mmCIF file of C-alpha atoms and ligand atoms in Angstrom:
data_model
loop_
_atom_site.group_PDB
_atom_site.id
_atom_site.type_symbol
_atom_site.label_atom_id
_atom_site.label_comp_id
_atom_site.label_asym_id
_atom_site.label_seq_id
_atom_site.Cartn_x
_atom_site.Cartn_y
_atom_site.Cartn_z
ATOM 1 C CA MET A 1 190.124 63.974 155.305
ATOM 2 C CA LEU A 2 193.618 62.891 155.690
ATOM 3 C CA GLU A 3 196.407 64.681 158.275
ATOM 4 C CA ASN A 4 198.258 67.252 156.378
ATOM 5 C CA GLN A 5 201.273 65.318 157.956
ATOM 6 C CA GLN A 6 200.129 62.033 156.312
ATOM 7 C CA VAL A 7 199.538 64.091 152.507
ATOM 8 C CA LYS A 8 203.535 64.709 152.883
ATOM 9 C CA GLU A 9 204.082 61.391 153.461
ATOM 10 C CA ASN A 10 201.802 60.133 150.582
ATOM 11 C CA ILE A 11 203.298 62.632 148.003
ATOM 12 C CA GLY A 12 206.974 61.338 149.046
ATOM 13 C CA GLN A 13 205.678 57.846 148.318
ATOM 14 C CA ILE A 14 204.247 58.953 145.020
ATOM 15 C CA ARG A 15 207.618 60.725 144.119
ATOM 16 C CA GLU A 16 209.565 57.612 144.723
ATOM 17 C CA LYS A 17 206.890 55.564 142.715
ATOM 18 C CA ILE A 18 207.164 58.041 139.838
ATOM 19 C CA GLU A 19 211.239 57.978 140.384
ATOM 20 C CA LYS A 20 210.937 54.089 140.149
ATOM 21 C CA ALA A 21 208.472 53.719 137.209
ATOM 22 C CA CYS A 22 210.973 56.157 135.288
ATOM 23 C CA ALA A 23 214.119 54.109 136.035
ATOM 24 C CA ASP A 24 212.234 50.407 134.933
ATOM 25 C CA CYS A 25 211.841 51.925 131.650
ATOM 26 C CA GLY A 26 215.039 53.626 131.805
ATOM 27 C CA ARG A 27 213.396 57.483 131.348
ATOM 28 C CA ILE A 28 215.389 60.460 132.433
ATOM 29 C CA GLN A 29 212.865 63.198 132.649
ATOM 30 C CA PRO A 30 209.891 62.186 135.219
ATOM 31 C CA PRO A 31 206.341 63.394 134.661
ATOM 32 C CA ILE A 32 205.129 66.353 136.449
ATOM 33 C CA LEU A 33 203.200 65.572 139.233
ATOM 34 C CA LEU A 34 199.601 67.155 138.848
ATOM 35 C CA ALA A 35 197.799 66.917 142.563
ATOM 36 C CA ALA A 36 194.124 66.227 141.213
ATOM 37 C CA THR A 37 192.261 68.113 144.098
ATOM 38 C CA LYS A 38 188.388 67.598 144.146
ATOM 39 C CA THR A 39 186.692 67.688 147.600
ATOM 40 C CA VAL A 40 189.830 68.622 148.923
ATOM 41 C CA PRO A 41 189.862 72.055 151.165
ATOM 42 C CA ALA A 42 191.832 75.102 149.940
ATOM 43 C CA GLU A 43 193.583 75.005 153.497
ATOM 44 C CA GLN A 44 195.288 71.146 152.399
ATOM 45 C CA ILE A 45 195.748 72.199 148.935
ATOM 46 C CA ASN A 46 198.020 74.989 150.289
ATOM 47 C CA TYR A 47 199.711 72.790 152.264
ATOM 48 C CA ALA A 48 200.697 70.270 149.673
ATOM 49 C CA ILE A 49 201.783 73.527 147.602
ATOM 50 C CA ARG A 50 203.533 75.374 150.395
ATOM 51 C CA GLU A 51 204.923 72.326 151.986
ATOM 52 C CA CYS A 52 204.951 69.375 149.725
ATOM 53 C CA GLY A 53 206.230 71.022 146.494
ATOM 54 C CA ILE A 54 203.445 70.405 144.554
ATOM 55 C CA THR A 55 203.286 73.017 141.370
ATOM 56 C CA CYS A 56 200.078 72.306 139.587
ATOM 57 C CA ILE A 57 196.822 71.304 140.966
ATOM 58 C CA GLY A 58 193.877 70.039 138.879
ATOM 59 C CA GLU A 59 190.016 70.942 139.706
ATOM 60 C CA ASN A 60 187.115 69.129 138.262
ATOM 61 C CA ARG A 61 183.984 71.036 138.861
ATOM 62 C CA VAL A 62 183.422 74.584 138.116
ATOM 63 C CA GLN A 63 181.535 75.467 141.199
ATOM 64 C CA GLU A 64 183.860 73.709 143.526
ATOM 65 C CA LEU A 65 186.618 75.825 141.935
ATOM 66 C CA LEU A 66 184.904 78.808 142.351
ATOM 67 C CA GLU A 67 184.511 78.165 145.580
ATOM 68 C CA LYS A 68 187.778 77.672 146.694
ATOM 69 C CA TYR A 69 189.299 79.958 144.053
ATOM 70 C CA ASP A 70 190.058 83.149 146.454
ATOM 71 C CA GLN A 71 191.728 81.099 149.141
ATOM 72 C CA LEU A 72 194.331 78.866 146.666
ATOM 73 C CA ASP A 73 197.976 79.558 146.912
ATOM 74 C CA LYS A 74 198.362 81.154 143.245
ATOM 75 C CA SER A 75 202.082 80.045 143.138
ATOM 76 C CA ALA A 76 200.899 76.701 141.785
ATOM 77 C CA GLU A 77 199.354 76.342 138.237
ATOM 78 C CA ILE A 78 195.602 75.640 138.537
ATOM 79 C CA HIS A 79 194.572 72.938 135.722
ATOM 80 C CA PHE A 80 191.042 72.105 134.825
ATOM 81 C CA ILE A 81 190.437 68.284 134.123
ATOM 82 C CA GLY A 82 186.718 67.672 134.472
ATOM 83 C CA ARG A 83 184.116 67.715 132.367
ATOM 84 C CA LEU A 84 183.589 71.185 131.281
ATOM 85 C CA GLN A 85 180.184 72.400 129.757
ATOM 86 C CA ARG A 86 180.021 75.316 127.389
ATOM 87 C CA ASN A 87 177.699 77.703 129.401
ATOM 88 C CA LYS A 88 180.324 77.466 132.181
ATOM 89 C CA VAL A 89 183.486 78.520 130.334
ATOM 90 C CA LYS A 90 183.240 81.765 131.190
ATOM 91 C CA TYR A 91 183.542 81.347 134.933
ATOM 92 C CA ILE A 92 187.038 80.043 134.980
ATOM 93 C CA ALA A 93 188.733 81.354 131.505
ATOM 94 C CA ASP A 94 190.629 83.902 133.844
ATOM 95 C CA LYS A 95 191.419 81.285 136.668
ATOM 96 C CA VAL A 96 193.014 78.295 134.938
ATOM 97 C CA CYS A 97 195.998 78.069 132.959
ATOM 98 C CA LEU A 98 195.403 74.703 130.861
ATOM 99 C CA ILE A 99 192.139 72.829 130.476
ATOM 100 C CA HIS A 100 192.963 69.231 130.173
ATOM 101 C CA SER A 101 189.487 67.860 129.071
ATOM 102 C CA VAL A 102 188.498 69.456 126.016
ATOM 103 C CA ASP A 103 186.523 67.066 124.211
ATOM 104 C CA SER A 104 184.423 68.903 121.017
ATOM 105 C CA LEU A 105 185.076 71.484 118.651
ATOM 106 C CA PRO A 106 181.946 73.304 120.479
ATOM 107 C CA LEU A 107 183.713 73.670 123.404
ATOM 108 C CA ALA A 108 186.964 74.748 121.887
ATOM 109 C CA GLU A 109 185.085 77.243 120.358
ATOM 110 C CA GLU A 110 183.554 78.478 123.388
ATOM 111 C CA ILE A 111 186.955 78.589 124.664
ATOM 112 C CA GLU A 112 188.229 81.105 122.122
ATOM 113 C CA LYS A 113 185.143 83.242 122.392
ATOM 114 C CA GLN A 114 185.549 83.361 126.077
ATOM 115 C CA CYS A 115 189.315 84.175 126.105
ATOM 116 C CA ALA A 116 189.386 86.584 123.214
ATOM 117 C CA ARG A 117 187.079 88.627 125.186
ATOM 118 C CA ILE A 118 189.435 89.060 127.757
ATOM 119 C CA GLY A 119 192.499 88.981 125.758
ATOM 120 C CA LYS A 120 194.192 85.474 126.732
ATOM 121 C CA VAL A 121 195.153 82.342 124.920
ATOM 122 C CA MET A 122 194.254 79.521 126.731
ATOM 123 C CA ASN A 123 196.508 76.307 126.648
ATOM 124 C CA ILE A 124 194.175 73.007 126.099
ATOM 125 C CA LEU A 125 194.584 69.488 125.820
ATOM 126 C CA LEU A 126 192.418 67.334 123.600
ATOM 127 C CA GLU A 127 190.929 64.498 125.513
ATOM 128 C CA VAL A 128 191.292 61.363 124.113
ATOM 129 C CA ASN A 129 188.568 58.448 124.374
ATOM 130 C CA THR A 130 190.684 55.577 124.283
ATOM 131 C CA GLY A 131 188.325 52.921 125.293
ATOM 132 C CA ARG A 132 186.042 54.309 122.799
ATOM 133 C CA GLU A 133 183.723 54.237 125.154
ATOM 134 C CA GLU A 134 180.038 55.960 124.048
ATOM 135 C CA GLN A 135 179.165 57.062 127.451
ATOM 136 C CA LYS A 136 182.664 58.945 128.039
ATOM 137 C CA GLY A 137 183.635 62.187 126.902
ATOM 138 C CA GLY A 138 186.678 62.718 124.882
ATOM 139 C CA PHE A 139 187.707 62.285 120.867
ATOM 140 C CA PHE A 140 187.840 59.073 119.746
ATOM 141 C CA PRO A 141 191.322 58.788 118.300
ATOM 142 C CA GLU A 142 190.362 58.647 114.923
ATOM 143 C CA LYS A 143 188.542 61.783 115.175
ATOM 144 C CA LEU A 144 191.429 63.709 116.262
ATOM 145 C CA GLU A 145 192.812 64.487 112.395
ATOM 146 C CA GLU A 146 189.980 65.931 111.410
ATOM 147 C CA VAL A 147 189.254 68.383 114.301
ATOM 148 C CA LEU A 148 192.674 69.498 114.748
ATOM 149 C CA PRO A 149 193.011 72.048 111.672
ATOM 150 C CA MET A 150 189.718 73.847 113.047
ATOM 151 C CA ILE A 151 191.407 73.966 116.840
ATOM 152 C CA GLY A 152 194.424 74.776 115.459
ATOM 153 C CA ALA A 153 192.852 77.816 113.364
ATOM 154 C CA LEU A 154 191.662 79.532 116.670
ATOM 155 C CA PRO A 155 194.148 82.246 117.604
ATOM 156 C CA HIS A 156 192.966 82.641 121.457
ATOM 157 C CA VAL A 157 193.300 78.525 122.187
ATOM 158 C CA HIS A 158 196.618 76.684 121.850
ATOM 159 C CA VAL A 159 196.484 72.832 121.805
ATOM 160 C CA CYS A 160 199.398 71.707 123.846
ATOM 161 C CA GLY A 161 199.089 68.143 124.042
ATOM 162 C CA LEU A 162 196.362 64.793 124.799
ATOM 163 C CA MET A 163 194.807 63.777 128.094
ATOM 164 C CA ALA A 164 194.274 60.090 127.800
ATOM 165 C CA VAL A 165 191.254 58.752 129.686
ATOM 166 C CA ALA A 166 191.648 54.852 129.756
ATOM 167 C CA PRO A 167 188.664 52.495 130.940
ATOM 168 C CA VAL A 168 188.440 51.315 134.230
ATOM 169 C CA CYS A 169 190.461 48.156 134.111
ATOM 170 C CA GLU A 170 190.498 45.178 136.068
ATOM 171 C CA LYS A 171 194.139 44.420 135.959
ATOM 172 C CA LYS A 172 196.971 47.057 135.449
ATOM 173 C CA GLU A 173 198.400 45.553 132.424
ATOM 174 C CA GLU A 174 195.399 46.363 130.115
ATOM 175 C CA TYR A 175 195.944 50.024 130.872
ATOM 176 C CA ILE A 176 199.054 49.578 128.512
ATOM 177 C CA LYS A 177 197.312 49.158 125.268
ATOM 178 C CA TYR A 178 195.358 51.982 125.696
ATOM 179 C CA PHE A 179 198.346 53.894 126.887
ATOM 180 C CA GLU A 180 200.720 53.096 124.122
ATOM 181 C CA GLU A 181 197.615 54.045 121.410
ATOM 182 C CA THR A 182 197.570 57.352 123.145
ATOM 183 C CA TYR A 183 201.241 57.800 122.986
ATOM 184 C CA GLN A 184 201.326 56.772 119.228
ATOM 185 C CA LYS A 185 198.750 59.504 118.698
ATOM 186 C CA PHE A 186 200.827 62.094 120.135
ATOM 187 C CA ILE A 187 203.749 61.324 118.504
ATOM 188 C CA ASP A 188 201.704 60.929 115.196
ATOM 189 C CA ILE A 189 200.596 64.605 115.625
ATOM 190 C CA SER A 190 203.480 65.882 116.747
ATOM 191 C CA SER A 191 205.249 64.735 113.947
ATOM 192 C CA LYS A 192 202.930 66.396 111.477
ATOM 193 C CA LYS A 193 204.005 69.675 112.709
ATOM 194 C CA LEU A 194 200.455 71.307 112.550
ATOM 195 C CA HIS A 195 199.475 74.941 112.826
ATOM 196 C CA ASN A 196 199.511 76.131 116.291
ATOM 197 C CA ILE A 197 199.292 72.536 117.416
ATOM 198 C CA SER A 198 202.038 71.645 119.847
ATOM 199 C CA MET A 199 202.159 68.072 121.728
ATOM 200 C CA ASN A 200 204.312 68.839 124.882
ATOM 201 C CA ILE A 201 202.076 67.333 127.484
ATOM 202 C CA LEU A 202 200.765 64.029 127.379
ATOM 203 C CA SER A 203 198.471 63.878 130.579
ATOM 204 C CA MET A 204 197.815 60.210 131.644
ATOM 205 C CA GLY A 205 197.934 58.069 134.320
ATOM 206 C CA MET A 206 195.868 58.250 137.819
ATOM 207 C CA THR A 207 196.156 56.831 141.127
ATOM 208 C CA ASP A 208 195.771 53.035 140.161
ATOM 209 C CA SER A 209 197.309 53.258 136.423
ATOM 210 C CA MET A 210 200.125 55.496 137.050
ATOM 211 C CA GLN A 211 203.426 53.003 136.299
ATOM 212 C CA GLU A 212 201.549 52.046 133.110
ATOM 213 C CA ALA A 213 200.984 55.574 131.902
ATOM 214 C CA ILE A 214 204.539 56.287 132.797
ATOM 215 C CA ALA A 215 206.045 53.673 130.791
ATOM 216 C CA ALA A 216 203.994 54.533 127.903
ATOM 217 C CA GLY A 217 205.232 58.088 127.864
ATOM 218 C CA SER A 218 202.776 60.456 129.865
ATOM 219 C CA THR A 219 204.353 63.609 130.787
ATOM 220 C CA MET A 220 201.648 64.254 133.598
ATOM 221 C CA VAL A 221 200.351 62.271 136.032
ATOM 222 C CA ARG A 222 196.733 63.059 137.426
ATOM 223 C CA ILE A 223 197.073 61.733 141.093
ATOM 224 C CA GLY A 224 194.135 62.120 143.732
ATOM 225 C CA SER A 225 193.443 59.393 146.255
ATOM 226 C CA ALA A 226 197.017 58.557 146.513
ATOM 227 C CA ILE A 227 197.593 61.524 147.494
ATOM 228 C CA PHE A 228 194.431 62.774 150.002
ATOM 229 C CA GLY A 229 192.724 59.559 150.447
ATOM 230 C CA HIS A 230 189.858 58.014 148.825
ATOM 231 C CA ARG A 231 187.000 60.371 148.873
ATOM 232 C CA THR A 232 183.295 60.037 148.580
ATOM 233 C CA TYR A 233 182.715 61.603 145.211
ATOM 234 C CA GLY A 234 180.426 59.654 143.481
ATOM 235 C CA ASN A 235 182.211 57.460 140.936
ATOM 236 C CA ILE A 236 185.640 58.833 140.721
ATOM 237 C CA SER A 237 186.942 56.932 137.817
ATOM 238 C CA ASP A 238 183.936 58.363 136.024
ATOM 239 C CA GLU A 239 184.625 61.776 137.093
ATOM 240 C CA THR A 240 185.137 63.061 133.627
ATOM 241 C CA THR A 241 182.012 62.428 132.180
ATOM 242 C CA LYS A 242 179.823 63.935 134.664
ATOM 243 C CA ASN A 243 178.481 67.138 134.464
ATOM 244 C CA ASP A 244 177.986 69.537 137.187
HETATM 245 C C1 PLP B 301 189.628 62.570 140.568
HETATM 246 C C2 PLP B 301 190.583 62.621 138.923
HETATM 247 C C3 PLP B 301 192.173 62.120 139.049
HETATM 248 C C4 PLP B 301 192.605 61.644 139.894
HETATM 249 O O1 PLP B 301 192.056 60.194 140.096
HETATM 250 P P1 PLP B 301 192.738 59.356 141.581
HETATM 251 O O2 PLP B 301 192.505 57.920 141.191
HETATM 252 O O3 PLP B 301 191.947 59.704 142.716
HETATM 253 O O4 PLP B 301 194.312 59.372 141.257
HETATM 254 C C5 PLP B 301 192.425 62.357 137.780
HETATM 255 N N1 PLP B 301 192.005 62.614 137.071
HETATM 256 C C6 PLP B 301 190.588 63.005 136.702
HETATM 257 C C7 PLP B 301 190.152 63.603 135.755
HETATM 258 C C8 PLP B 301 189.985 62.819 137.725
HETATM 259 O O5 PLP B 301 188.624 63.418 137.692
#
C-alpha cells in the first residue's frame, strides 16, 4: 500500500495528464476522474476524497464494498464498476448511485426489481464489449439497439450512458479504434432520443488507456493503479470478467 502523500502526488499527476490530453485534442470539458478503489482500505479512500478532491469512487466486488461501506466518506459518489451477479444486486441497490457494468437484460430487470422494492431509480451504464471477446461481459456493440427499448421500459432504471471495456492492447494506439467505435455508438444512440435513455456518461479509459479514451470522447475515466499503485488482485485488466 502506498503512503497517503504518494497517493496525493499521483492524483495531481493524473489531473495534469488529463488536462494535457484535453488540450492536445482541443477539449474544454475534462472527463470526471473516478478512482477505482478495489483492494484500497477505506481510510485511504477517504483520504483521497477529503484531501485530494476525489468525488467519485468505483468498487468492483460486492463483498468488498459491503465490508468498507460503513466507513466510507459518503460525500463522494459510490459507483459499482465490476461484474455484478444478479443475486447480489439486492445488497448494493441502496448503496451505489451508478452501476457501470450492466451487461445483460436479466441484470437490468433484477436492478428494476430491487429498486422498485426500495423506491429508487438506479442510474446505470450499459457495458459494451468493444472487442467482441466471448470470455468477457458486456453487450456486443450491434446488440445494443435490440436491448435499449426493453431496458428503457424499466421505470426504476435509468440508462445514463455506456461503459467501454477494451481488450488489453499491447500498443496504446490500438485502443483508439475500440474507443472510437464506442463513442460512435454513444452519439448514434443519443441522436435517437429513445424513451428513458440518455447518453450523458461515457465511461472509458483506465491507467493504460486514459489518453486514448479522452481523445475519443470519454466523459469519465476509471483510474486505479496510477493512483493507488499496482495491486495484486488477480488479473486487474480482466477484472470485469470475474465473478465474486
Ligand atoms: C481496476 C479497474 C479499473 C482501473 O484499472 P487501472 O488499470 O488500475 O487503472 C477500471 N475499471 C474497472 C472495471 C476496473 O476493475
